[in-house]
Amino acid sequence: MVDFLHPLYEATQIICGEDYPAINHALPLYIMLLKRISEASNQYDISPMEEAISSMHQKLSKYLQLLLQKTPVICASILDPRFKLKFFIVHEATLARFGTTANQCLLCFKEQAKKHFKYPPDNSSKQIS
């Protein structure tokens, strides 16, 4: 039981251990929690907790689905040097279960970047000295 609950404790420490929860942690935390809950439910005989585990998995899945529709959350996770796009690539199978891919997340990021920055930078107004 302690092994099963430990990931929830870790997630709580990450979120509450900061002055404010950062959106860049949201996607990685939900993905890792879902992964750990799935592993624990397969690894341990926890039939008395089956209903709670199922409910927890459904709720986390619902929240992850909603987060994957939020462009700022995707961009914040990609910009975080601890996660970058590599996190999305490593967890491609989980993303696929929610109808998206690492490439779609990257395209979402690029679209937002184009809205805020000119690519390539317009240097025509600068004089070369």
PDB file of N, CA and C in Angstrom, residues 19-120:
ATOM      1  N   ASP A  19       6.619  27.843  -4.082  1.00  0.00           N
ATOM      2  CA  ASP A  19       5.824  28.996  -3.665  1.00  0.00           C
ATOM      3  C   ASP A  19       4.488  29.035  -4.399  1.00  0.00           C
ATOM      4  N   TYR A  20       4.490  28.537  -5.624  1.00  0.00           N
ATOM      5  CA  TYR A  20       3.265  28.482  -6.421  1.00  0.00           C
ATOM      6  C   TYR A  20       3.394  27.307  -7.385  1.00  0.00           C
ATOM      7  N   PRO A  21       2.311  26.618  -7.648  1.00  0.00           N
ATOM      8  CA  PRO A  21       2.385  25.507  -8.602  1.00  0.00           C
ATOM      9  C   PRO A  21       2.616  26.042 -10.012  1.00  0.00           C
ATOM     10  N   ALA A  22       3.533  25.454 -10.708  1.00  0.00           N
ATOM     11  CA  ALA A  22       3.854  25.886 -12.058  1.00  0.00           C
ATOM     12  C   ALA A  22       3.178  24.966 -13.077  1.00  0.00           C
ATOM     13  N   ILE A  23       2.666  25.555 -14.153  1.00  0.00           N
ATOM     14  CA  ILE A  23       1.958  24.740 -15.138  1.00  0.00           C
ATOM     15  C   ILE A  23       2.894  23.813 -15.896  1.00  0.00           C
ATOM     16  N   ASN A  24       4.189  24.099 -15.876  1.00  0.00           N
ATOM     17  CA  ASN A  24       5.128  23.236 -16.583  1.00  0.00           C
ATOM     18  C   ASN A  24       5.233  21.849 -15.952  1.00  0.00           C
ATOM     19  N   HIS A  25       4.805  21.703 -14.708  1.00  0.00           N
ATOM     20  CA  HIS A  25       4.819  20.398 -14.037  1.00  0.00           C
ATOM     21  C   HIS A  25       3.554  19.586 -14.285  1.00  0.00           C
ATOM     22  N   ALA A  26       2.486  20.230 -14.709  1.00  0.00           N
ATOM     23  CA  ALA A  26       1.177  19.572 -14.769  1.00  0.00           C
ATOM     24  C   ALA A  26       1.166  18.324 -15.649  1.00  0.00           C
ATOM     25  N   LEU A  27       1.518  18.449 -16.916  1.00  0.00           N
ATOM     26  CA  LEU A  27       1.488  17.284 -17.812  1.00  0.00           C
ATOM     27  C   LEU A  27       2.411  16.167 -17.344  1.00  0.00           C
ATOM     28  N   PRO A  28       3.683  16.473 -17.053  1.00  0.00           N
ATOM     29  CA  PRO A  28       4.557  15.385 -16.585  1.00  0.00           C
ATOM     30  C   PRO A  28       4.043  14.696 -15.323  1.00  0.00           C
ATOM     31  N   LEU A  29       3.493  15.464 -14.384  1.00  0.00           N
ATOM     32  CA  LEU A  29       2.981  14.852 -13.156  1.00  0.00           C
ATOM     33  C   LEU A  29       1.809  13.918 -13.433  1.00  0.00           C
ATOM     34  N   TYR A  30       0.865  14.360 -14.229  1.00  0.00           N
ATOM     35  CA  TYR A  30      -0.290  13.505 -14.529  1.00  0.00           C
ATOM     36  C   TYR A  30       0.128  12.254 -15.295  1.00  0.00           C
ATOM     37  N   ILE A  31       1.027  12.408 -16.253  1.00  0.00           N
ATOM     38  CA  ILE A  31       1.490  11.245 -17.020  1.00  0.00           C
ATOM     39  C   ILE A  31       2.203  10.255 -16.111  1.00  0.00           C
ATOM     40  N   MET A  32       3.088  10.761 -15.252  1.00  0.00           N
ATOM     41  CA  MET A  32       3.824   9.863 -14.356  1.00  0.00           C
ATOM     42  C   MET A  32       2.890   9.207 -13.332  1.00  0.00           C
ATOM     43  N   LEU A  33       1.931   9.944 -12.808  1.00  0.00           N
ATOM     44  CA  LEU A  33       0.985   9.356 -11.852  1.00  0.00           C
ATOM     45  C   LEU A  33       0.162   8.250 -12.506  1.00  0.00           C
ATOM     46  N   LEU A  34      -0.321   8.491 -13.710  1.00  0.00           N
ATOM     47  CA  LEU A  34      -1.088   7.452 -14.404  1.00  0.00           C
ATOM     48  C   LEU A  34      -0.242   6.207 -14.647  1.00  0.00           C
ATOM     49  N   LYS A  35       0.996   6.434 -15.038  1.00  0.00           N
ATOM     50  CA  LYS A  35       1.905   5.306 -15.277  1.00  0.00           C
ATOM     51  C   LYS A  35       2.135   4.516 -13.992  1.00  0.00           C
ATOM     52  N   ARG A  36       2.411   5.212 -12.903  1.00  0.00           N
ATOM     53  CA  ARG A  36       2.685   4.533 -11.629  1.00  0.00           C
ATOM     54  C   ARG A  36       1.455   3.813 -11.090  1.00  0.00           C
ATOM     55  N   ILE A  37       0.282   4.407 -11.248  1.00  0.00           N
ATOM     56  CA  ILE A  37      -0.948   3.759 -10.787  1.00  0.00           C
ATOM     57  C   ILE A  37      -1.199   2.485 -11.588  1.00  0.00           C
ATOM     58  N   SER A  38      -0.987   2.558 -12.894  1.00  0.00           N
ATOM     59  CA  SER A  38      -1.159   1.363 -13.733  1.00  0.00           C
ATOM     60  C   SER A  38      -0.176   0.270 -13.343  1.00  0.00           C
ATOM     61  N   GLU A  39       1.081   0.647 -13.140  1.00  0.00           N
ATOM     62  CA  GLU A  39       2.099  -0.334 -12.737  1.00  0.00           C
ATOM     63  C   GLU A  39       1.752  -0.962 -11.393  1.00  0.00           C
ATOM     64  N   ALA A  40       1.352  -0.141 -10.451  1.00  0.00           N
ATOM     65  CA  ALA A  40       1.041  -0.643  -9.110  1.00  0.00           C
ATOM     66  C   ALA A  40      -0.162  -1.568  -9.128  1.00  0.00           C
ATOM     67  N   SER A  41      -1.175  -1.216  -9.894  1.00  0.00           N
ATOM     68  CA  SER A  41      -2.371  -2.067  -9.923  1.00  0.00           C
ATOM     69  C   SER A  41      -2.077  -3.411 -10.566  1.00  0.00           C
ATOM     70  N   ASN A  42      -1.116  -3.463 -11.479  1.00  0.00           N
ATOM     71  CA  ASN A  42      -0.725  -4.731 -12.106  1.00  0.00           C
ATOM     72  C   ASN A  42       0.260  -5.518 -11.251  1.00  0.00           C
ATOM     73  N   GLN A  43       1.033  -4.818 -10.450  1.00  0.00           N
ATOM     74  CA  GLN A  43       2.117  -5.448  -9.701  1.00  0.00           C
ATOM     75  C   GLN A  43       1.667  -6.019  -8.359  1.00  0.00           C
ATOM     76  N   TYR A  44       0.757  -5.377  -7.711  1.00  0.00           N
ATOM     77  CA  TYR A  44       0.382  -5.776  -6.360  1.00  0.00           C
ATOM     78  C   TYR A  44      -1.033  -6.341  -6.330  1.00  0.00           C
ATOM     79  N   ASP A  45      -1.261  -7.221  -5.376  1.00  0.00           N
ATOM     80  CA  ASP A  45      -2.605  -7.738  -5.159  1.00  0.00           C
ATOM     81  C   ASP A  45      -3.331  -6.745  -4.265  1.00  0.00           C
ATOM     82  N   ILE A  46      -4.016  -5.839  -4.890  1.00  0.00           N
ATOM     83  CA  ILE A  46      -4.677  -4.777  -4.136  1.00  0.00           C
ATOM     84  C   ILE A  46      -6.173  -4.773  -4.434  1.00  0.00           C
ATOM     85  N   SER A  47      -6.739  -5.955  -4.491  1.00  0.00           N
ATOM     86  CA  SER A  47      -8.162  -6.059  -4.818  1.00  0.00           C
ATOM     87  C   SER A  47      -9.073  -5.273  -3.874  1.00  0.00           C
ATOM     88  N   PRO A  48      -8.746  -5.136  -2.575  1.00  0.00           N
ATOM     89  CA  PRO A  48      -9.615  -4.313  -1.726  1.00  0.00           C
ATOM     90  C   PRO A  48      -9.655  -2.848  -2.171  1.00  0.00           C
ATOM     91  N   MET A  49      -8.619  -2.421  -2.875  1.00  0.00           N
ATOM     92  CA  MET A  49      -8.546  -1.022  -3.304  1.00  0.00           C
ATOM     93  C   MET A  49      -8.911  -0.851  -4.776  1.00  0.00           C
ATOM     94  N   GLU A  50      -9.387  -1.902  -5.402  1.00  0.00           N
ATOM     95  CA  GLU A  50      -9.637  -1.876  -6.838  1.00  0.00           C
ATOM     96  C   GLU A  50     -10.543  -0.717  -7.272  1.00  0.00           C
ATOM     97  N   GLU A  51     -11.611  -0.494  -6.538  1.00  0.00           N
ATOM     98  CA  GLU A  51     -12.548   0.577  -6.894  1.00  0.00           C
ATOM     99  C   GLU A  51     -11.892   1.950  -6.765  1.00  0.00           C
ATOM    100  N   ALA A  52     -11.128   2.141  -5.703  1.00  0.00           N
ATOM    101  CA  ALA A  52     -10.437   3.425  -5.504  1.00  0.00           C
ATOM    102  C   ALA A  52      -9.406   3.659  -6.602  1.00  0.00           C
ATOM    103  N   ILE A  53      -8.675   2.607  -6.964  1.00  0.00           N
ATOM    104  CA  ILE A  53      -7.659   2.725  -8.013  1.00  0.00           C
ATOM    105  C   ILE A  53      -8.315   3.062  -9.345  1.00  0.00           C
ATOM    106  N   SER A  54      -9.401   2.379  -9.648  1.00  0.00           N
ATOM    107  CA  SER A  54     -10.116   2.628 -10.899  1.00  0.00           C
ATOM    108  C   SER A  54     -10.640   4.058 -10.952  1.00  0.00           C
ATOM    109  N   SER A  55     -11.206   4.510  -9.866  1.00  0.00           N
ATOM    110  CA  SER A  55     -11.728   5.873  -9.794  1.00  0.00           C
ATOM    111  C   SER A  55     -10.606   6.900  -9.945  1.00  0.00           C
ATOM    112  N   MET A  56      -9.482   6.644  -9.287  1.00  0.00           N
ATOM    113  CA  MET A  56      -8.333   7.540  -9.359  1.00  0.00           C
ATOM    114  C   MET A  56      -7.806   7.601 -10.795  1.00  0.00           C
ATOM    115  N   HIS A  57      -7.719   6.449 -11.434  1.00  0.00           N
ATOM    116  CA  HIS A  57      -7.225   6.379 -12.811  1.00  0.00           C
ATOM    117  C   HIS A  57      -8.158   7.148 -13.749  1.00  0.00           C
ATOM    118  N   GLN A  58      -9.458   6.985 -13.580  1.00  0.00           N
ATOM    119  CA  GLN A  58     -10.426   7.690 -14.427  1.00  0.00           C
ATOM    120  C   GLN A  58     -10.333   9.203 -14.236  1.00  0.00           C
ATOM    121  N   LYS A  59     -10.214   9.631 -13.006  1.00  0.00           N
ATOM    122  CA  LYS A  59     -10.150  11.069 -12.711  1.00  0.00           C
ATOM    123  C   LYS A  59      -8.860  11.683 -13.271  1.00  0.00           C
ATOM    124  N   LEU A  60      -7.725  11.014 -13.052  1.00  0.00           N
ATOM    125  CA  LEU A  60      -6.457  11.521 -13.584  1.00  0.00           C
ATOM    126  C   LEU A  60      -6.474  11.537 -15.109  1.00  0.00           C
ATOM    127  N   SER A  61      -7.080  10.517 -15.710  1.00  0.00           N
ATOM    128  CA  SER A  61      -7.188  10.460 -17.174  1.00  0.00           C
ATOM    129  C   SER A  61      -8.013  11.627 -17.703  1.00  0.00           C
ATOM    130  N   LYS A  62      -9.093  11.933 -17.011  1.00  0.00           N
ATOM    131  CA  LYS A  62      -9.951  13.054 -17.409  1.00  0.00           C
ATOM    132  C   LYS A  62      -9.171  14.368 -17.343  1.00  0.00           C
ATOM    133  N   TYR A  63      -8.432  14.561 -16.254  1.00  0.00           N
ATOM    134  CA  TYR A  63      -7.656  15.790 -16.106  1.00  0.00           C
ATOM    135  C   TYR A  63      -6.538  15.877 -17.145  1.00  0.00           C
ATOM    136  N   LEU A  64      -5.886  14.752 -17.420  1.00  0.00           N
ATOM    137  CA  LEU A  64      -4.822  14.757 -18.425  1.00  0.00           C
ATOM    138  C   LEU A  64      -5.394  15.092 -19.798  1.00  0.00           C
ATOM    139  N   GLN A  65      -6.539  14.531 -20.124  1.00  0.00           N
ATOM    140  CA  GLN A  65      -7.190  14.838 -21.404  1.00  0.00           C
ATOM    141  C   GLN A  65      -7.454  16.336 -21.526  1.00  0.00           C
ATOM    142  N   LEU A  66      -7.919  16.942 -20.457  1.00  0.00           N
ATOM    143  CA  LEU A  66      -8.174  18.389 -20.463  1.00  0.00           C
ATOM    144  C   LEU A  66      -6.875  19.185 -20.601  1.00  0.00           C
ATOM    145  N   LEU A  67      -5.826  18.752 -19.911  1.00  0.00           N
ATOM    146  CA  LEU A  67      -4.537  19.455 -19.988  1.00  0.00           C
ATOM    147  C   LEU A  67      -3.945  19.406 -21.389  1.00  0.00           C
ATOM    148  N   LEU A  68      -4.127  18.278 -22.068  1.00  0.00           N
ATOM    149  CA  LEU A  68      -3.575  18.133 -23.415  1.00  0.00           C
ATOM    150  C   LEU A  68      -4.281  19.033 -24.429  1.00  0.00           C
ATOM    151  N   GLN A  69      -5.361  19.660 -24.025  1.00  0.00           N
ATOM    152  CA  GLN A  69      -6.067  20.607 -24.887  1.00  0.00           C
ATOM    153  C   GLN A  69      -5.659  22.049 -24.591  1.00  0.00           C
ATOM    154  N   LYS A  70      -4.792  22.228 -23.602  1.00  0.00           N
ATOM    155  CA  LYS A  70      -4.374  23.569 -23.179  1.00  0.00           C
ATOM    156  C   LYS A  70      -2.997  23.897 -23.748  1.00  0.00           C
ATOM    157  N   THR A  71      -2.969  24.766 -24.731  1.00  0.00           N
ATOM    158  CA  THR A  71      -1.718  25.143 -25.384  1.00  0.00           C
ATOM    159  C   THR A  71      -0.674  25.688 -24.409  1.00  0.00           C
ATOM    160  N   PRO A  72      -1.022  26.573 -23.468  1.00  0.00           N
ATOM    161  CA  PRO A  72       0.003  27.080 -22.544  1.00  0.00           C
ATOM    162  C   PRO A  72       0.665  25.976 -21.711  1.00  0.00           C
ATOM    163  N   VAL A  73      -0.088  24.956 -21.354  1.00  0.00           N
ATOM    164  CA  VAL A  73       0.465  23.854 -20.558  1.00  0.00           C
ATOM    165  C   VAL A  73       1.476  23.072 -21.387  1.00  0.00           C
ATOM    166  N   ILE A  74       1.136  22.795 -22.633  1.00  0.00           N
ATOM    167  CA  ILE A  74       2.049  22.070 -23.526  1.00  0.00           C
ATOM    168  C   ILE A  74       3.316  22.891 -23.737  1.00  0.00           C
ATOM    169  N   CYS A  75       3.158  24.169 -24.042  1.00  0.00           N
ATOM    170  CA  CYS A  75       4.318  25.034 -24.287  1.00  0.00           C
ATOM    171  C   CYS A  75       5.205  25.152 -23.051  1.00  0.00           C
ATOM    172  N   ALA A  76       4.602  25.309 -21.891  1.00  0.00           N
ATOM    173  CA  ALA A  76       5.381  25.430 -20.654  1.00  0.00           C
ATOM    174  C   ALA A  76       6.196  24.172 -20.387  1.00  0.00           C
ATOM    175  N   SER A  77       5.629  23.016 -20.657  1.00  0.00           N
ATOM    176  CA  SER A  77       6.356  21.762 -20.438  1.00  0.00           C
ATOM    177  C   SER A  77       7.501  21.612 -21.428  1.00  0.00           C
ATOM    178  N   ILE A  78       7.267  21.989 -22.686  1.00  0.00           N
ATOM    179  CA  ILE A  78       8.324  21.891 -23.698  1.00  0.00           C
ATOM    180  C   ILE A  78       9.458  22.863 -23.386  1.00  0.00           C
ATOM    181  N   LEU A  79       9.129  24.047 -22.893  1.00  0.00           N
ATOM    182  CA  LEU A  79      10.156  25.046 -22.581  1.00  0.00           C
ATOM    183  C   LEU A  79      10.951  24.720 -21.323  1.00  0.00           C
ATOM    184  N   ASP A  80      10.412  23.887 -20.458  1.00  0.00           N
ATOM    185  CA  ASP A  80      11.113  23.530 -19.223  1.00  0.00           C
ATOM    186  C   ASP A  80      12.308  22.640 -19.565  1.00  0.00           C
ATOM    187  N   PRO A  81      13.527  23.049 -19.197  1.00  0.00           N
ATOM    188  CA  PRO A  81      14.708  22.254 -19.551  1.00  0.00           C
ATOM    189  C   PRO A  81      14.730  20.863 -18.921  1.00  0.00           C
ATOM    190  N   ARG A  82      13.937  20.635 -17.893  1.00  0.00           N
ATOM    191  CA  ARG A  82      13.874  19.300 -17.288  1.00  0.00           C
ATOM    192  C   ARG A  82      13.030  18.344 -18.114  1.00  0.00           C
ATOM    193  N   PHE A  83      12.132  18.865 -18.919  1.00  0.00           N
ATOM    194  CA  PHE A  83      11.221  18.010 -19.676  1.00  0.00           C
ATOM    195  C   PHE A  83      11.476  18.084 -21.178  1.00  0.00           C
ATOM    196  N   LYS A  84      11.420  19.296 -21.720  1.00  0.00           N
ATOM    197  CA  LYS A  84      11.585  19.536 -23.151  1.00  0.00           C
ATOM    198  C   LYS A  84      10.677  18.617 -23.964  1.00  0.00           C
ATOM    199  N   LEU A  85      10.948  18.516 -25.240  1.00  0.00           N
ATOM    200  CA  LEU A  85      10.147  17.648 -26.110  1.00  0.00           C
ATOM    201  C   LEU A  85      10.454  16.182 -25.833  1.00  0.00           C
ATOM    202  N   LYS A  86      11.641  15.915 -25.302  1.00  0.00           N
ATOM    203  CA  LYS A  86      12.041  14.529 -25.037  1.00  0.00           C
ATOM    204  C   LYS A  86      11.035  13.819 -24.130  1.00  0.00           C
ATOM    205  N   PHE A  87      10.492  14.512 -23.155  1.00  0.00           N
ATOM    206  CA  PHE A  87       9.513  13.902 -22.259  1.00  0.00           C
ATOM    207  C   PHE A  87       8.308  13.404 -23.047  1.00  0.00           C
ATOM    208  N   PHE A  88       7.855  14.207 -23.993  1.00  0.00           N
ATOM    209  CA  PHE A  88       6.704  13.832 -24.810  1.00  0.00           C
ATOM    210  C   PHE A  88       7.030  12.632 -25.699  1.00  0.00           C
ATOM    211  N   ILE A  89       8.247  12.591 -26.205  1.00  0.00           N
ATOM    212  CA  ILE A  89       8.667  11.471 -27.057  1.00  0.00           C
ATOM    213  C   ILE A  89       8.741  10.188 -26.243  1.00  0.00           C
ATOM    214  N   VAL A  90       9.326  10.262 -25.059  1.00  0.00           N
ATOM    215  CA  VAL A  90       9.449   9.082 -24.192  1.00  0.00           C
ATOM    216  C   VAL A  90       8.074   8.537 -23.813  1.00  0.00           C
ATOM    217  N   HIS A  91       7.110   9.412 -23.637  1.00  0.00           N
ATOM    218  CA  HIS A  91       5.766   9.002 -23.207  1.00  0.00           C
ATOM    219  C   HIS A  91       4.760   9.018 -24.363  1.00  0.00           C
ATOM    220  N   GLU A  92       5.259   8.746 -25.542  1.00  0.00           N
ATOM    221  CA  GLU A  92       4.429   8.741 -26.757  1.00  0.00           C
ATOM    222  C   GLU A  92       3.242   7.780 -26.643  1.00  0.00           C
ATOM    223  N   ALA A  93       3.455   6.619 -26.039  1.00  0.00           N
ATOM    224  CA  ALA A  93       2.368   5.633 -25.912  1.00  0.00           C
ATOM    225  C   ALA A  93       1.227   6.181 -25.057  1.00  0.00           C
ATOM    226  N   THR A  94       1.570   6.865 -23.985  1.00  0.00           N
ATOM    227  CA  THR A  94       0.537   7.466 -23.135  1.00  0.00           C
ATOM    228  C   THR A  94      -0.200   8.561 -23.895  1.00  0.00           C
ATOM    229  N   LEU A  95       0.539   9.387 -24.606  1.00  0.00           N
ATOM    230  CA  LEU A  95      -0.092  10.451 -25.385  1.00  0.00           C
ATOM    231  C   LEU A  95      -1.046   9.872 -26.424  1.00  0.00           C
ATOM    232  N   ALA A  96      -0.640   8.771 -27.043  1.00  0.00           N
ATOM    233  CA  ALA A  96      -1.473   8.138 -28.071  1.00  0.00           C
ATOM    234  C   ALA A  96      -2.818   7.696 -27.500  1.00  0.00           C
ATOM    235  N   ARG A  97      -2.812   7.224 -26.265  1.00  0.00           N
ATOM    236  CA  ARG A  97      -4.075   6.819 -25.637  1.00  0.00           C
ATOM    237  C   ARG A  97      -5.024   8.002 -25.455  1.00  0.00           C
ATOM    238  N   PHE A  98      -4.471   9.198 -25.488  1.00  0.00           N
ATOM    239  CA  PHE A  98      -5.288  10.399 -25.331  1.00  0.00           C
ATOM    240  C   PHE A  98      -5.440  11.154 -26.652  1.00  0.00           C
ATOM    241  N   GLY A  99      -5.110  10.483 -27.736  1.00  0.00           N
ATOM    242  CA  GLY A  99      -5.356  11.035 -29.065  1.00  0.00           C
ATOM    243  C   GLY A  99      -4.389  12.090 -29.542  1.00  0.00           C
ATOM    244  N   THR A 100      -3.175  12.084 -29.027  1.00  0.00           N
ATOM    245  CA  THR A 100      -2.191  13.057 -29.487  1.00  0.00           C
ATOM    246  C   THR A 100      -0.823  12.388 -29.605  1.00  0.00           C
ATOM    247  N   THR A 101       0.134  13.122 -30.139  1.00  0.00           N
ATOM    248  CA  THR A 101       1.497  12.614 -30.304  1.00  0.00           C
ATOM    249  C   THR A 101       2.481  13.702 -29.885  1.00  0.00           C
ATOM    250  N   ALA A 102       3.726  13.313 -29.739  1.00  0.00           N
ATOM    251  CA  ALA A 102       4.773  14.291 -29.429  1.00  0.00           C
ATOM    252  C   ALA A 102       4.892  15.296 -30.571  1.00  0.00           C
ATOM    253  N   ASN A 103       4.737  14.822 -31.795  1.00  0.00           N
ATOM    254  CA  ASN A 103       4.824  15.706 -32.954  1.00  0.00           C
ATOM    255  C   ASN A 103       3.696  16.742 -32.946  1.00  0.00           C
ATOM    256  N   GLN A 104       2.497  16.338 -32.565  1.00  0.00           N
ATOM    257  CA  GLN A 104       1.388  17.291 -32.471  1.00  0.00           C
ATOM    258  C   GLN A 104       1.654  18.334 -31.383  1.00  0.00           C
ATOM    259  N   CYS A 105       2.252  17.908 -30.290  1.00  0.00           N
ATOM    260  CA  CYS A 105       2.614  18.854 -29.223  1.00  0.00           C
ATOM    261  C   CYS A 105       3.650  19.848 -29.730  1.00  0.00           C
ATOM    262  N   LEU A 106       4.620  19.351 -30.502  1.00  0.00           N
ATOM    263  CA  LEU A 106       5.643  20.228 -31.073  1.00  0.00           C
ATOM    264  C   LEU A 106       5.016  21.223 -32.050  1.00  0.00           C
ATOM    265  N   LEU A 107       4.109  20.758 -32.891  1.00  0.00           N
ATOM    266  CA  LEU A 107       3.434  21.656 -33.835  1.00  0.00           C
ATOM    267  C   LEU A 107       2.636  22.730 -33.104  1.00  0.00           C
ATOM    268  N   CYS A 108       1.986  22.344 -32.032  1.00  0.00           N
ATOM    269  CA  CYS A 108       1.242  23.293 -31.198  1.00  0.00           C
ATOM    270  C   CYS A 108       2.193  24.369 -30.665  1.00  0.00           C
ATOM    271  N   PHE A 109       3.348  23.930 -30.183  1.00  0.00           N
ATOM    272  CA  PHE A 109       4.361  24.848 -29.664  1.00  0.00           C
ATOM    273  C   PHE A 109       4.849  25.798 -30.762  1.00  0.00           C
ATOM    274  N   LYS A 110       5.145  25.243 -31.938  1.00  0.00           N
ATOM    275  CA  LYS A 110       5.645  26.067 -33.046  1.00  0.00           C
ATOM    276  C   LYS A 110       4.617  27.105 -33.487  1.00  0.00           C
ATOM    277  N   GLU A 111       3.350  26.715 -33.524  1.00  0.00           N
ATOM    278  CA  GLU A 111       2.292  27.664 -33.896  1.00  0.00           C
ATOM    279  C   GLU A 111       2.237  28.829 -32.918  1.00  0.00           C
ATOM    280  N   GLN A 112       2.365  28.530 -31.635  1.00  0.00           N
ATOM    281  CA  GLN A 112       2.351  29.597 -30.633  1.00  0.00           C
ATOM    282  C   GLN A 112       3.580  30.481 -30.760  1.00  0.00           C
ATOM    283  N   ALA A 113       4.726  29.873 -31.020  1.00  0.00           N
ATOM    284  CA  ALA A 113       5.960  30.651 -31.171  1.00  0.00           C
ATOM    285  C   ALA A 113       5.847  31.606 -32.358  1.00  0.00           C
ATOM    286  N   LYS A 114       5.256  31.136 -33.446  1.00  0.00           N
ATOM    287  CA  LYS A 114       5.101  31.991 -34.633  1.00  0.00           C
ATOM    288  C   LYS A 114       4.179  33.175 -34.355  1.00  0.00           C
ATOM    289  N   LYS A 115       3.206  32.994 -33.484  1.00  0.00           N
ATOM    290  CA  LYS A 115       2.294  34.089 -33.149  1.00  0.00           C
ATOM    291  C   LYS A 115       3.000  35.195 -32.369  1.00  0.00           C
ATOM    292  N   HIS A 116       4.030  34.822 -31.624  1.00  0.00           N
ATOM    293  CA  HIS A 116       4.681  35.783 -30.735  1.00  0.00           C
ATOM    294  C   HIS A 116       6.019  36.296 -31.243  1.00  0.00           C
ATOM    295  N   PHE A 117       6.601  35.608 -32.215  1.00  0.00           N
ATOM    296  CA  PHE A 117       7.910  36.002 -32.732  1.00  0.00           C
ATOM    297  C   PHE A 117       7.886  35.949 -34.249  1.00  0.00           C
ATOM    298  N   LYS A 118       8.655  36.812 -34.855  1.00  0.00           N
ATOM    299  CA  LYS A 118       8.785  36.778 -36.308  1.00  0.00           C
ATOM    300  C   LYS A 118       9.929  35.838 -36.659  1.00  0.00           C
ATOM    301  N   TYR A 119       9.650  34.909 -37.540  1.00  0.00           N
ATOM    302  CA  TYR A 119      10.684  33.979 -38.010  1.00  0.00           C
ATOM    303  C   TYR A 119      10.809  34.098 -39.503  1.00  0.00           C
ATOM    304  N   PRO A 120      11.963  34.296 -40.059  1.00  0.00           N
ATOM    305  CA  PRO A 120      13.187  34.710 -39.373  1.00  0.00           C
ATOM    306  C   PRO A 120      13.057  36.161 -38.927  1.00  0.00           C
TER     307      PRO A 120
END
